[in-house]
Short mmCIF file of C-alpha atoms (C1' of nucleotides) in Angstrom, two decimals:
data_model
loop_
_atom_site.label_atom_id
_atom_site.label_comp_id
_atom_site.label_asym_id
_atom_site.label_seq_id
_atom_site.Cartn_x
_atom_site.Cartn_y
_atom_site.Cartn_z
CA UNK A 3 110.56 16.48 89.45
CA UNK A 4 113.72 14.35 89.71
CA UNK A 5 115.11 13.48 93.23
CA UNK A 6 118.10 15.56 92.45
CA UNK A 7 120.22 12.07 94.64
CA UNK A 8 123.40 13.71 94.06
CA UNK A 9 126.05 12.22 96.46
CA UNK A 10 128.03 15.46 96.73
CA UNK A 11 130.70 15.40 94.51
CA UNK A 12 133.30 12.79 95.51
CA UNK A 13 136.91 14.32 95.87
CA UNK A 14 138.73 10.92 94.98
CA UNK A 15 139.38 10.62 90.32
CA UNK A 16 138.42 7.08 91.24
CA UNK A 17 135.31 6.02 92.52
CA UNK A 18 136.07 3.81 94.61
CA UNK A 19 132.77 0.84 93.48
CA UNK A 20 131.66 2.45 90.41
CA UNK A 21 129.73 -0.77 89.49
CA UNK A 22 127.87 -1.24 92.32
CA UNK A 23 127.16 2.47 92.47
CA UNK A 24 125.54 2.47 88.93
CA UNK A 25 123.81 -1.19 89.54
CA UNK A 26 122.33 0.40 92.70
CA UNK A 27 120.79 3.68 90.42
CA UNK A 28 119.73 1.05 88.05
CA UNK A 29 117.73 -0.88 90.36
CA UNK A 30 116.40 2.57 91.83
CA UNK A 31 115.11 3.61 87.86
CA UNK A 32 113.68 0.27 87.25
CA UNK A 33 112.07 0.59 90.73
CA UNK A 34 110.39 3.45 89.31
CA UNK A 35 109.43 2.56 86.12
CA UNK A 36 110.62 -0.57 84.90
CA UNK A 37 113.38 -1.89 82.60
CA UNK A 38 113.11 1.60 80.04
CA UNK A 39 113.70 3.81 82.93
CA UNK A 40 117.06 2.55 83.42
CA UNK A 41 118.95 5.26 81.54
CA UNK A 42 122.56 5.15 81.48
CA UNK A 43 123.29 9.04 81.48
CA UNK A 44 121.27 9.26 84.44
CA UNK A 45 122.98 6.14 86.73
CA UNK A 46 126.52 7.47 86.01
CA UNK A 47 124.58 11.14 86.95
CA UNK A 48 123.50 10.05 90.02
CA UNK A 49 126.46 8.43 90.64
CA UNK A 50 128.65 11.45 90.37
CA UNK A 51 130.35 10.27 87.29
CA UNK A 52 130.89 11.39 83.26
CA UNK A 53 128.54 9.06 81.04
CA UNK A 54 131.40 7.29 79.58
CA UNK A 55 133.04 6.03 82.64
CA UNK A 56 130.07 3.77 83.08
CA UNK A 57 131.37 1.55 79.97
CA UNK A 58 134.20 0.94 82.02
CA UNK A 59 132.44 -1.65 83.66
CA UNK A 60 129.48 -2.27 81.56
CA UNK A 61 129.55 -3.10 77.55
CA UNK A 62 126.73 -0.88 76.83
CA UNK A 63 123.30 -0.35 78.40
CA UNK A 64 121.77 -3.36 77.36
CA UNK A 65 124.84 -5.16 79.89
CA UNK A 66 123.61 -2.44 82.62
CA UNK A 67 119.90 -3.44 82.04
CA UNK A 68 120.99 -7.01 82.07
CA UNK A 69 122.59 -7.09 85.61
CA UNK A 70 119.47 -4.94 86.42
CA UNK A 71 117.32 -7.57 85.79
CA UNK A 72 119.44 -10.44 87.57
CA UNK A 73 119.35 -8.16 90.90
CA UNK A 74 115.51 -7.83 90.38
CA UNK A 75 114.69 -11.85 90.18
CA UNK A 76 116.97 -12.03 93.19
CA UNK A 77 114.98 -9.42 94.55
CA UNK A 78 111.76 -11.71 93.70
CA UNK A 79 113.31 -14.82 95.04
CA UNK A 80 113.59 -13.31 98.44
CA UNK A 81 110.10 -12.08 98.50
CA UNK A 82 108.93 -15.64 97.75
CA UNK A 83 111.18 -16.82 100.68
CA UNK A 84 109.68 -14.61 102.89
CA UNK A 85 106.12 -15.68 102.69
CA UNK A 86 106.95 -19.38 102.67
CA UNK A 87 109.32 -18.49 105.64
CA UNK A 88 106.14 -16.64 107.44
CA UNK A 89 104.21 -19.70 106.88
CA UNK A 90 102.41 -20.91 110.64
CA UNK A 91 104.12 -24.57 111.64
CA UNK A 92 101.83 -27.45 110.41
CA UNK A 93 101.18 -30.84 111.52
CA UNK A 94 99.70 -32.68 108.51
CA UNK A 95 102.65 -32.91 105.80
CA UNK A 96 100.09 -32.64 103.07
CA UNK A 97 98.53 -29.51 104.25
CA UNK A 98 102.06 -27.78 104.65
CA UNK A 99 103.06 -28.94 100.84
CA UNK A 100 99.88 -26.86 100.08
CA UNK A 101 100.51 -23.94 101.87
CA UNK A 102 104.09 -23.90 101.04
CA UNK A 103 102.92 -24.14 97.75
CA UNK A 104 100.88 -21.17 97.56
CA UNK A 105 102.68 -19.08 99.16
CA UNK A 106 105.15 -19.35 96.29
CA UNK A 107 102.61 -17.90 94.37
CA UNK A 108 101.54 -15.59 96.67
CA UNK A 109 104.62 -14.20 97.11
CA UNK A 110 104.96 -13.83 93.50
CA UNK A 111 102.09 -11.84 93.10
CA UNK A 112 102.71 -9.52 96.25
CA UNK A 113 106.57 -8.69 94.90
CA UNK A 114 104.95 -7.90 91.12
CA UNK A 115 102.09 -5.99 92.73
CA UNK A 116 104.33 -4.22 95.53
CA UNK A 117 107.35 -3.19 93.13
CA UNK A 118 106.14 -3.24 89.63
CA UNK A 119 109.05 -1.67 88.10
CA UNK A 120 111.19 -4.21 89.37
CA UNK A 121 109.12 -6.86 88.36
CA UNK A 122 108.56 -5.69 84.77
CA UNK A 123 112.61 -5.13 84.73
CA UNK A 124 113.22 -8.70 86.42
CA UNK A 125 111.44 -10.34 82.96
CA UNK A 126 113.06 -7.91 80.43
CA UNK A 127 114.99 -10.79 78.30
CA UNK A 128 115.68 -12.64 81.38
CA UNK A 129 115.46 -15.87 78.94
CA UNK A 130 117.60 -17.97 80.85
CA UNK A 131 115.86 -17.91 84.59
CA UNK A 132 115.66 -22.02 84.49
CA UNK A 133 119.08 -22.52 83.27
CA UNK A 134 122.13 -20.83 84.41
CA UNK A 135 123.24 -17.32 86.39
CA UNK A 136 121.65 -19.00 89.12
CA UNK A 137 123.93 -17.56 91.41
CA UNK A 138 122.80 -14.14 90.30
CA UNK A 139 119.17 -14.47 90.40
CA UNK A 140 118.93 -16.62 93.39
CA UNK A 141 117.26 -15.20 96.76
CA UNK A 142 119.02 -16.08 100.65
CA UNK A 143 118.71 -19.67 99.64
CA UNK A 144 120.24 -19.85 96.80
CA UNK A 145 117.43 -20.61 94.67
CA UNK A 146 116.23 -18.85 92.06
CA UNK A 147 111.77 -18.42 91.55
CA UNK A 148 111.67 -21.03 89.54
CA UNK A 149 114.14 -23.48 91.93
CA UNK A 150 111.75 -22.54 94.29
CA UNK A 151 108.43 -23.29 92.50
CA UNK A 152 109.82 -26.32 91.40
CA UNK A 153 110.79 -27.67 95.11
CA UNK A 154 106.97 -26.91 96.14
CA UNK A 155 105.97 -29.43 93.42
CA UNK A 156 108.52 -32.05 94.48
CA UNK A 157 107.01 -31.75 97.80
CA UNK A 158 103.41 -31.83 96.34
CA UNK A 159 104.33 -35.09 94.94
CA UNK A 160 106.22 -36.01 97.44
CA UNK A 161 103.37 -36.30 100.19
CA UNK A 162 100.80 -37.58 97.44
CA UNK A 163 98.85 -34.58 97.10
CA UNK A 164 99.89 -34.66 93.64
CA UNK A 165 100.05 -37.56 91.12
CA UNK A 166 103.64 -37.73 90.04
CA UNK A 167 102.42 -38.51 86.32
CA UNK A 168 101.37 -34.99 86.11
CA UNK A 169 104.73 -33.31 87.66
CA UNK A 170 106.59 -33.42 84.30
CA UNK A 171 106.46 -29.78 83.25
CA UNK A 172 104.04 -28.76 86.00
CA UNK A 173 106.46 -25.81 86.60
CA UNK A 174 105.82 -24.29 83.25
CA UNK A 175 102.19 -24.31 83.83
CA UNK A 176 101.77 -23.35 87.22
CA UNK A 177 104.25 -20.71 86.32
CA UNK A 178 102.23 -18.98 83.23
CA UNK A 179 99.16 -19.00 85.23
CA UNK A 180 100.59 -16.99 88.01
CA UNK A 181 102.51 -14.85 85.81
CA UNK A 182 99.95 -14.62 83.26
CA UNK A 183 97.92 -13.12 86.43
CA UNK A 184 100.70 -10.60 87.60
CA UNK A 185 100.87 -9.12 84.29
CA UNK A 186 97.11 -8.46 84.04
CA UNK A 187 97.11 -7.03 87.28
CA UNK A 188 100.48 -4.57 86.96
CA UNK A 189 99.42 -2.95 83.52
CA UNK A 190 96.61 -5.43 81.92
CA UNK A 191 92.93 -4.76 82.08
CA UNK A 192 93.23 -5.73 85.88
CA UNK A 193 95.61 -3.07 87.10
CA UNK A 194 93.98 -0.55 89.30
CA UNK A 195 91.98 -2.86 91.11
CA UNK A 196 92.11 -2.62 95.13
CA UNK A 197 94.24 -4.78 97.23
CA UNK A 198 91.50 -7.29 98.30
CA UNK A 199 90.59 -7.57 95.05
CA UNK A 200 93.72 -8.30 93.38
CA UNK A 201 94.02 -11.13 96.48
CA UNK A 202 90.76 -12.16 96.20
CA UNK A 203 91.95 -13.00 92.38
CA UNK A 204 95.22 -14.47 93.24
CA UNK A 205 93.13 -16.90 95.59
CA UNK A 206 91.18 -17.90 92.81
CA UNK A 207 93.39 -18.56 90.20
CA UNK A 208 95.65 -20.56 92.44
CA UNK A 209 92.49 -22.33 93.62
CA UNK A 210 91.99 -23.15 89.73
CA UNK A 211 95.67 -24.33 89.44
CA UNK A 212 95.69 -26.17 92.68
CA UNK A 213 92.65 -28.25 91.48
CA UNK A 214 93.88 -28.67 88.09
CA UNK A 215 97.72 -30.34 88.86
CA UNK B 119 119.43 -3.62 56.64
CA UNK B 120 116.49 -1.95 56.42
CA UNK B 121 113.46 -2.66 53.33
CA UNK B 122 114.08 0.96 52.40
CA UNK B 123 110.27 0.88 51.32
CA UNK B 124 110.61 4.65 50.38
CA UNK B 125 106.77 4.46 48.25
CA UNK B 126 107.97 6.29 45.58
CA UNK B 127 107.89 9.98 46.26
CA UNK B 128 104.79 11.27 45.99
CA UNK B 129 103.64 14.50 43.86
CA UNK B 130 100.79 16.34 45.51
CA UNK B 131 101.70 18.02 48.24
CA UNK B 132 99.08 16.54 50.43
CA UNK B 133 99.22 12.94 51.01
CA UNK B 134 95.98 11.66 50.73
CA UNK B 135 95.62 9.39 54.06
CA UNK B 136 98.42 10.09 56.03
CA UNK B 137 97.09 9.06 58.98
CA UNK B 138 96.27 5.55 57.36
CA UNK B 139 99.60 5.14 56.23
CA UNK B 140 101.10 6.04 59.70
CA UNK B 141 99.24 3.63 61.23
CA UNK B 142 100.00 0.63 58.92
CA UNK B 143 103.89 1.88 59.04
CA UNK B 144 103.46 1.75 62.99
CA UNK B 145 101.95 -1.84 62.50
CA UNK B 146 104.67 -3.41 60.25
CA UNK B 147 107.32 -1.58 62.62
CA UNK B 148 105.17 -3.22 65.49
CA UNK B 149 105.41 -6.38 64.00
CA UNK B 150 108.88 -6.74 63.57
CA UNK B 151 110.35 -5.81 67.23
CA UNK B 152 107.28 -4.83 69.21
CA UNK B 153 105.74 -1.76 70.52
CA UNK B 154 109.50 -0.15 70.95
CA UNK B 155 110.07 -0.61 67.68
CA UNK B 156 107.24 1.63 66.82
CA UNK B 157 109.07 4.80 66.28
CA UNK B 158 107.43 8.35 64.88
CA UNK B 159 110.30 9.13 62.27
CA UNK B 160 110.57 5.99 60.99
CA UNK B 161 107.15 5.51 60.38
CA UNK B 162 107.03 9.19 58.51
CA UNK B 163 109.91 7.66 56.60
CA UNK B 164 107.59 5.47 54.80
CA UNK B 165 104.90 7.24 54.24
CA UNK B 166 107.29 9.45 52.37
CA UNK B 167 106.44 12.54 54.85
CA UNK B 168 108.71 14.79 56.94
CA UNK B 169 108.69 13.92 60.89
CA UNK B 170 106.55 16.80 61.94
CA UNK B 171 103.74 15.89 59.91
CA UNK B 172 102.58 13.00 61.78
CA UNK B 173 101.65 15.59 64.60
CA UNK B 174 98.67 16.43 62.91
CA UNK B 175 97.06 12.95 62.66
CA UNK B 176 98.65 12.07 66.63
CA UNK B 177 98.85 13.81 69.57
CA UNK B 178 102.40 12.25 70.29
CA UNK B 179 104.03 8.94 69.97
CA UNK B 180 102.37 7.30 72.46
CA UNK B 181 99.35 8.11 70.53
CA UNK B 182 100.30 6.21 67.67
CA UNK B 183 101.85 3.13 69.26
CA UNK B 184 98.19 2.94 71.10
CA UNK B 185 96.32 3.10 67.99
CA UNK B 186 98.94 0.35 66.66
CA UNK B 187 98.07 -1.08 69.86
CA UNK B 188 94.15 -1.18 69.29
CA UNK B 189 95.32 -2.62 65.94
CA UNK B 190 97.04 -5.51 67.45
CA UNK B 191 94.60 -6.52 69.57
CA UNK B 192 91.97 -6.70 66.81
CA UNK B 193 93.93 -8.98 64.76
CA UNK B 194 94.71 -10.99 67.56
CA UNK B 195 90.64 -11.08 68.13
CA UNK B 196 90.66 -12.57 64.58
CA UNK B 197 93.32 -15.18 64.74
CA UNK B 198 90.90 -16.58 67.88
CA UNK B 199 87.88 -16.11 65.40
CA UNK B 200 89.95 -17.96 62.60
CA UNK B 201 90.63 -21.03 64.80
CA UNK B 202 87.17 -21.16 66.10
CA UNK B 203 85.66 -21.18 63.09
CA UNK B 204 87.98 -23.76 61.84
CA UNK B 205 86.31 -26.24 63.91
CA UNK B 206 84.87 -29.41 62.27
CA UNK B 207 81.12 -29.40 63.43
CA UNK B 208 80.60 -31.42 66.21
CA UNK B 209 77.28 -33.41 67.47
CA UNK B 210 77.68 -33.45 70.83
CA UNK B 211 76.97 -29.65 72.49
CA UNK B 212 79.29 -30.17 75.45
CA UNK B 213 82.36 -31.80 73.43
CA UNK B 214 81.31 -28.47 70.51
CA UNK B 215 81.64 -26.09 73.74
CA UNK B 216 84.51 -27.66 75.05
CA UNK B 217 86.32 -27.17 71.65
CA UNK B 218 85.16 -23.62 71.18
CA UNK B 219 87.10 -22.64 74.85
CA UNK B 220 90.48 -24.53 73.65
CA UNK B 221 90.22 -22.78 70.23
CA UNK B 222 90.31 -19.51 71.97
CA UNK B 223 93.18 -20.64 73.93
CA UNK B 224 95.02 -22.08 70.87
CA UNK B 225 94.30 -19.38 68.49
CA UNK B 226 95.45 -16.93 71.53
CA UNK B 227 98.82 -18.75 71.98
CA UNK B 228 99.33 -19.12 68.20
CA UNK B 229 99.17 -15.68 67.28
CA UNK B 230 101.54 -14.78 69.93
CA UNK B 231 104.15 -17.05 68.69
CA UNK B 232 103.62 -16.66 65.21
CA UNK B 233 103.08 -12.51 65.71
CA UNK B 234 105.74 -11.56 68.47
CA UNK B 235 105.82 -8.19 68.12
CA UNK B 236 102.14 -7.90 67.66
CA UNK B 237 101.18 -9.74 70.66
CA UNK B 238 103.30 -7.19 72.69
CA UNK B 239 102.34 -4.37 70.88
CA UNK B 240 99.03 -5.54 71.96
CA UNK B 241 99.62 -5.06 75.41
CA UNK B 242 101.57 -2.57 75.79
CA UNK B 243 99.32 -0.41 77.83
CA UNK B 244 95.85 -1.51 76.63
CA UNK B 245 94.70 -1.67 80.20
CA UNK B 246 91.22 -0.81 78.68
CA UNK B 247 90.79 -3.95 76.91
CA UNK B 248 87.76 -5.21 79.02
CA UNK B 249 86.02 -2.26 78.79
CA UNK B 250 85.93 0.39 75.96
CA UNK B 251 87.14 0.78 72.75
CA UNK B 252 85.83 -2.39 71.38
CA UNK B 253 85.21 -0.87 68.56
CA UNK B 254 89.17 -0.42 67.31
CA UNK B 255 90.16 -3.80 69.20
CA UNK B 256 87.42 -6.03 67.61
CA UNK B 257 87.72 -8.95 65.19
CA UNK B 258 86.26 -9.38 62.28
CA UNK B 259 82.89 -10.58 64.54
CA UNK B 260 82.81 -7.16 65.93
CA UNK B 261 84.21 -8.95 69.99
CA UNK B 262 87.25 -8.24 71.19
CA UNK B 263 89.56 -10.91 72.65
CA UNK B 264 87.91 -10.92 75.95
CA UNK B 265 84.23 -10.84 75.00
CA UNK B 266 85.15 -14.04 72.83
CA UNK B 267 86.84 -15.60 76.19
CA UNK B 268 83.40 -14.70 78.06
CA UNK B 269 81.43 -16.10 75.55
CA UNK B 270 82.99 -19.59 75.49
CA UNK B 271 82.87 -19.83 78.66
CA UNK B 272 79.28 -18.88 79.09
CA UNK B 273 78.49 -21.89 76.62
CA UNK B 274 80.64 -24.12 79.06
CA UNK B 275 77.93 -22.86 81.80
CA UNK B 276 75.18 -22.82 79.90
CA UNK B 277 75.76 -27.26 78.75
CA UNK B 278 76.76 -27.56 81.93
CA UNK B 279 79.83 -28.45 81.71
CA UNK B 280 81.18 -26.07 83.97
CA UNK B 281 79.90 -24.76 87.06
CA UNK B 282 78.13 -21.44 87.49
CA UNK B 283 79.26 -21.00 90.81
CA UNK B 284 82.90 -20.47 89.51
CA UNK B 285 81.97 -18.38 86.09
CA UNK B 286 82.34 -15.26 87.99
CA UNK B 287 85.57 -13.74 87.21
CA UNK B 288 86.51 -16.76 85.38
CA UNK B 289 87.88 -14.91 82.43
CA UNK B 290 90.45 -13.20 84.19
CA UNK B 291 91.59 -16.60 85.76
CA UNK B 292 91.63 -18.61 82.19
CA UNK B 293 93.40 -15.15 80.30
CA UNK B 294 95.69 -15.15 83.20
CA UNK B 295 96.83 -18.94 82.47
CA UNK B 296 97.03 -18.25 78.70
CA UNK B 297 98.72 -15.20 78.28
CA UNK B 298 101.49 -15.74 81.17
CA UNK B 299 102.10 -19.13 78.73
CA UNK B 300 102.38 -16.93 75.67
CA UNK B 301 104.58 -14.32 77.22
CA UNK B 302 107.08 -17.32 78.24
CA UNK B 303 107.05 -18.35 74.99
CA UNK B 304 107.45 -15.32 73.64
CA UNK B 305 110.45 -13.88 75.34
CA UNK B 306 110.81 -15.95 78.72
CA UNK B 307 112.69 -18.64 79.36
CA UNK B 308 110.14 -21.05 77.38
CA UNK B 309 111.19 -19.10 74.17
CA UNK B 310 112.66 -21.12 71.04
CA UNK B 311 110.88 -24.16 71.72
CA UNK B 312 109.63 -26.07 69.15
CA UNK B 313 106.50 -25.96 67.36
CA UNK B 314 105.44 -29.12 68.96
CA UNK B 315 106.65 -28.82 72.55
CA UNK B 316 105.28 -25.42 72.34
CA UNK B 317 101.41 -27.21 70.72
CA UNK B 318 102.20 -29.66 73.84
CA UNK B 319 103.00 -26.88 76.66
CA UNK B 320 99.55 -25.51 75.05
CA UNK B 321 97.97 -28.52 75.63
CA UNK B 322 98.78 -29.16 79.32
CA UNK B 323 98.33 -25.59 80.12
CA UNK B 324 94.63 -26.04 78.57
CA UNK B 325 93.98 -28.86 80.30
CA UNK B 326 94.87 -27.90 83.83
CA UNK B 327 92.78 -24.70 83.12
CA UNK B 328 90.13 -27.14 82.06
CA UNK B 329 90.64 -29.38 84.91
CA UNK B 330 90.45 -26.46 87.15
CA UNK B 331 87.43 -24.45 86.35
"C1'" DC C 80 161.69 5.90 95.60
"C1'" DT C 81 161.02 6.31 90.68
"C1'" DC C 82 159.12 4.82 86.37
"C1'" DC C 83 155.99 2.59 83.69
"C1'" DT C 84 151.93 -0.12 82.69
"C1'" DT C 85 147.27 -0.38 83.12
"C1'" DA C 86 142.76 0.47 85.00
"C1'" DT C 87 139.61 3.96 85.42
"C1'" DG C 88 137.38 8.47 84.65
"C1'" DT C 89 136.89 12.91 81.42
"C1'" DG C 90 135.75 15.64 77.19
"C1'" DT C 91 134.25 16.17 72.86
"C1'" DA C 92 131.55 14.64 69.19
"C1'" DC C 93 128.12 12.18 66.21
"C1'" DG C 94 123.84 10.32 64.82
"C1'" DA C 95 119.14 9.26 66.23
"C1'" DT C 96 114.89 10.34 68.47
"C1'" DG C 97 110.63 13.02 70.14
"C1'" DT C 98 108.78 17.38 69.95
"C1'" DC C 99 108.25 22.64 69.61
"C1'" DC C 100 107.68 26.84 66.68
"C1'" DA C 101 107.22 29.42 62.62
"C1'" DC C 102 106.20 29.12 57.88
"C1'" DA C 103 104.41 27.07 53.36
"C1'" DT C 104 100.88 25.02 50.62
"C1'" DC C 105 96.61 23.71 49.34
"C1'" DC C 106 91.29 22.65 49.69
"C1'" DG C 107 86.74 23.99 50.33
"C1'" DT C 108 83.71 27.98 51.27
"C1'" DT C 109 81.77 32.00 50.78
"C1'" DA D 186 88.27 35.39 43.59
"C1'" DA D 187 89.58 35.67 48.24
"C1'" DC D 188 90.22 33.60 52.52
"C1'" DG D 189 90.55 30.49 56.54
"C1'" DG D 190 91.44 26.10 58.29
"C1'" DA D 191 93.72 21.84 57.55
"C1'" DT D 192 97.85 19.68 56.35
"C1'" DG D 193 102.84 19.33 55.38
"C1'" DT D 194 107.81 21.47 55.71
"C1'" DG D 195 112.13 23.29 57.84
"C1'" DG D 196 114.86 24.28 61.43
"C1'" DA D 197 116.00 23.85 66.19
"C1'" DC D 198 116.59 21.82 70.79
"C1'" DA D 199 117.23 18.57 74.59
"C1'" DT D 200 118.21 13.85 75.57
"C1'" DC D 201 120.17 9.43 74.70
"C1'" DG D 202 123.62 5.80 73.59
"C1'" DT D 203 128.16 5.43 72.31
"C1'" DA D 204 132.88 6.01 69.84
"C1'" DC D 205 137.58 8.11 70.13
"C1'" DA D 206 141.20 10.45 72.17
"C1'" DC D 207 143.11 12.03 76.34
"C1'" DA D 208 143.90 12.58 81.59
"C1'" DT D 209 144.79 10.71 86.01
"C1'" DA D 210 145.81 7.72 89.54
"C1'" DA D 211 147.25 3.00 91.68
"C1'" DG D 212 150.34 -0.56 91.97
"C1'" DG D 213 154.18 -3.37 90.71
"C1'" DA D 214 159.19 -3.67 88.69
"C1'" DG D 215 163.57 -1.87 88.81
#
DNA sequence: CTCCTTATGTGTACGATGTCCACATCCGTT
DNA sequence: AACGGATGTGGACATCGTACACATAAGGAG
């Protein structure tokens, strides 16, 4: 059943990155099944290590999960990068607002729908994605999901394809919707449905949110 | 720490309605700290029982915390039911349909904020909440949380005041919108807002969808 | 180079949980 | 009255998170 990833017994009493080592099995548990697969017997096991020597660098599990989660919004960050970054040149400023737009949500959906472990483990208590840990969270450009979302907007408004009365808070919304949609379709009602069905849907509801700011 | 609601040891050696008891253990547990919370020994605990007996009422755990789930979901169904039917009578059908679709929304977002652990319990894993089972996650109407959704916005379509051409699949867009607001409420980084900013990020969020459809 | 401080990993142990197996107790039938 | 199926009990086990005491190595002070 289990991958049996032991990385032949290391020769060295010290590790050499212990840390990283156990972040890295984290981020491989929640891969595969979200923020309650990340055990903390089974990181240090993987990593070649006794249980204990993982509170060396982490308070407790929750600390573990924690830095788990940061990794995983990074992780989301750079998807959303990607597809804004794979985004065809435009001409007319409004029409590349739009797109760049929607590809942030686009992007969100295809990270929650491609690794839905780390998804699920990127919003376990994450709490404080707006504010701070930035630096943590934040994908190539520095800019965490939201950062990002919230740019798109600025640039909505920006080229008048948005009135600017309406941009106060915008974030929030546009945010639940697309969320709200990503957890329906990982392990709502609307999980399990085929991939041009689950885009057909995240057209859609960006369509409705698009029409609605 | 904990209510210690040992029910008074009881005499006959069979308990009567175990399974009943289990259940409304596993909802209170629910309630305070989600579907996690929900745990078999505990809930034995209070129903003055030993561990092992819950076995013959539930397959396993994850038995029970569905059940809760079902639960959950129900009283969710009638906290929308509540805040329909709380409406003040209105003349005009399209402003009385219009109402009906932001009372489902409302009622939606107020029972997750004033039922935390409920609301999550209610989706942890329901996946079948469109389909099936409507029976055990029904309000007091006998319509589960999405049938109500479906049937205000049918009445939207059917006083025109939203076009058929876009009623297809619309629930999943409008629950999308709703519930990714009530999950960052709940435990995202829109958590421990006020009442009020939390009525007004309701009330944007309603409108846009409004705006939208 | 030696010694000592300190960071890092080990071992043992405890309480809690889900669940299995064998056994006890009772209720409803026959 | 006897018996069989349903229900509850007791004990046991593996796994987990974590506390405490101890072992080991790395690096600076002398």
């Amino acid at each position: 059943m289990s991958e049996q990833v032991v990385p032949a017994r290391r020769r060295t009493y010290r590790h050499g990155n212990l840390r990283q080592a156990l972040l890295e099995a984290g981020l491989e548990l929640a891969r595969s099944g979200g923020p309650d697969a990340v055990v903390l017997r089974e990181a240090t096991r993987r990593a070649g290590v006794a249980p204990n020597a993982a509170y060396r660098h982490f308070a407790d599990r929750d600390a573990l999960v924690h830095e788990v989660s940061l990794a995983a919004m990074a992780a989301l960050a750079r998807t959303m990068e990607e597809e804004q970054a794979a985004l065809p040149p435009a001409d007319d400023p409004v029409r590349a607002a739009r797109a760049r737009f929607r590809a942030i949500g686009t992007g969100y959906l295809r990270f929650a729908r491609t690794e839905p472990g780390l998804f699920r483990a990127a919003f376990f208590v994450p709490a404080d994605m707006a504010e701070a840990e930035a630096g943590h969270s934040a994908g190539a450009g520095g800019r965490t999901p939201f950062q990002l979302l919230g740019a798109a907007l600025d640039d909505l408004v920006g080229c008048g394809a948005m009135p600017a009365g309406r941009r106060a808070g915008a974030e929030f919304l546009v945010w639940s919707s697309v969320h709200g949609l990503a957890v329906l379709l990982i392990d709502g009602p609307l999980r399990g449905l085929e991939d041009s069905q689950a885009d057909e849907a995240a057209r859609m509801l960006i369509d409705l949110v698009e029409r609605g700011l």
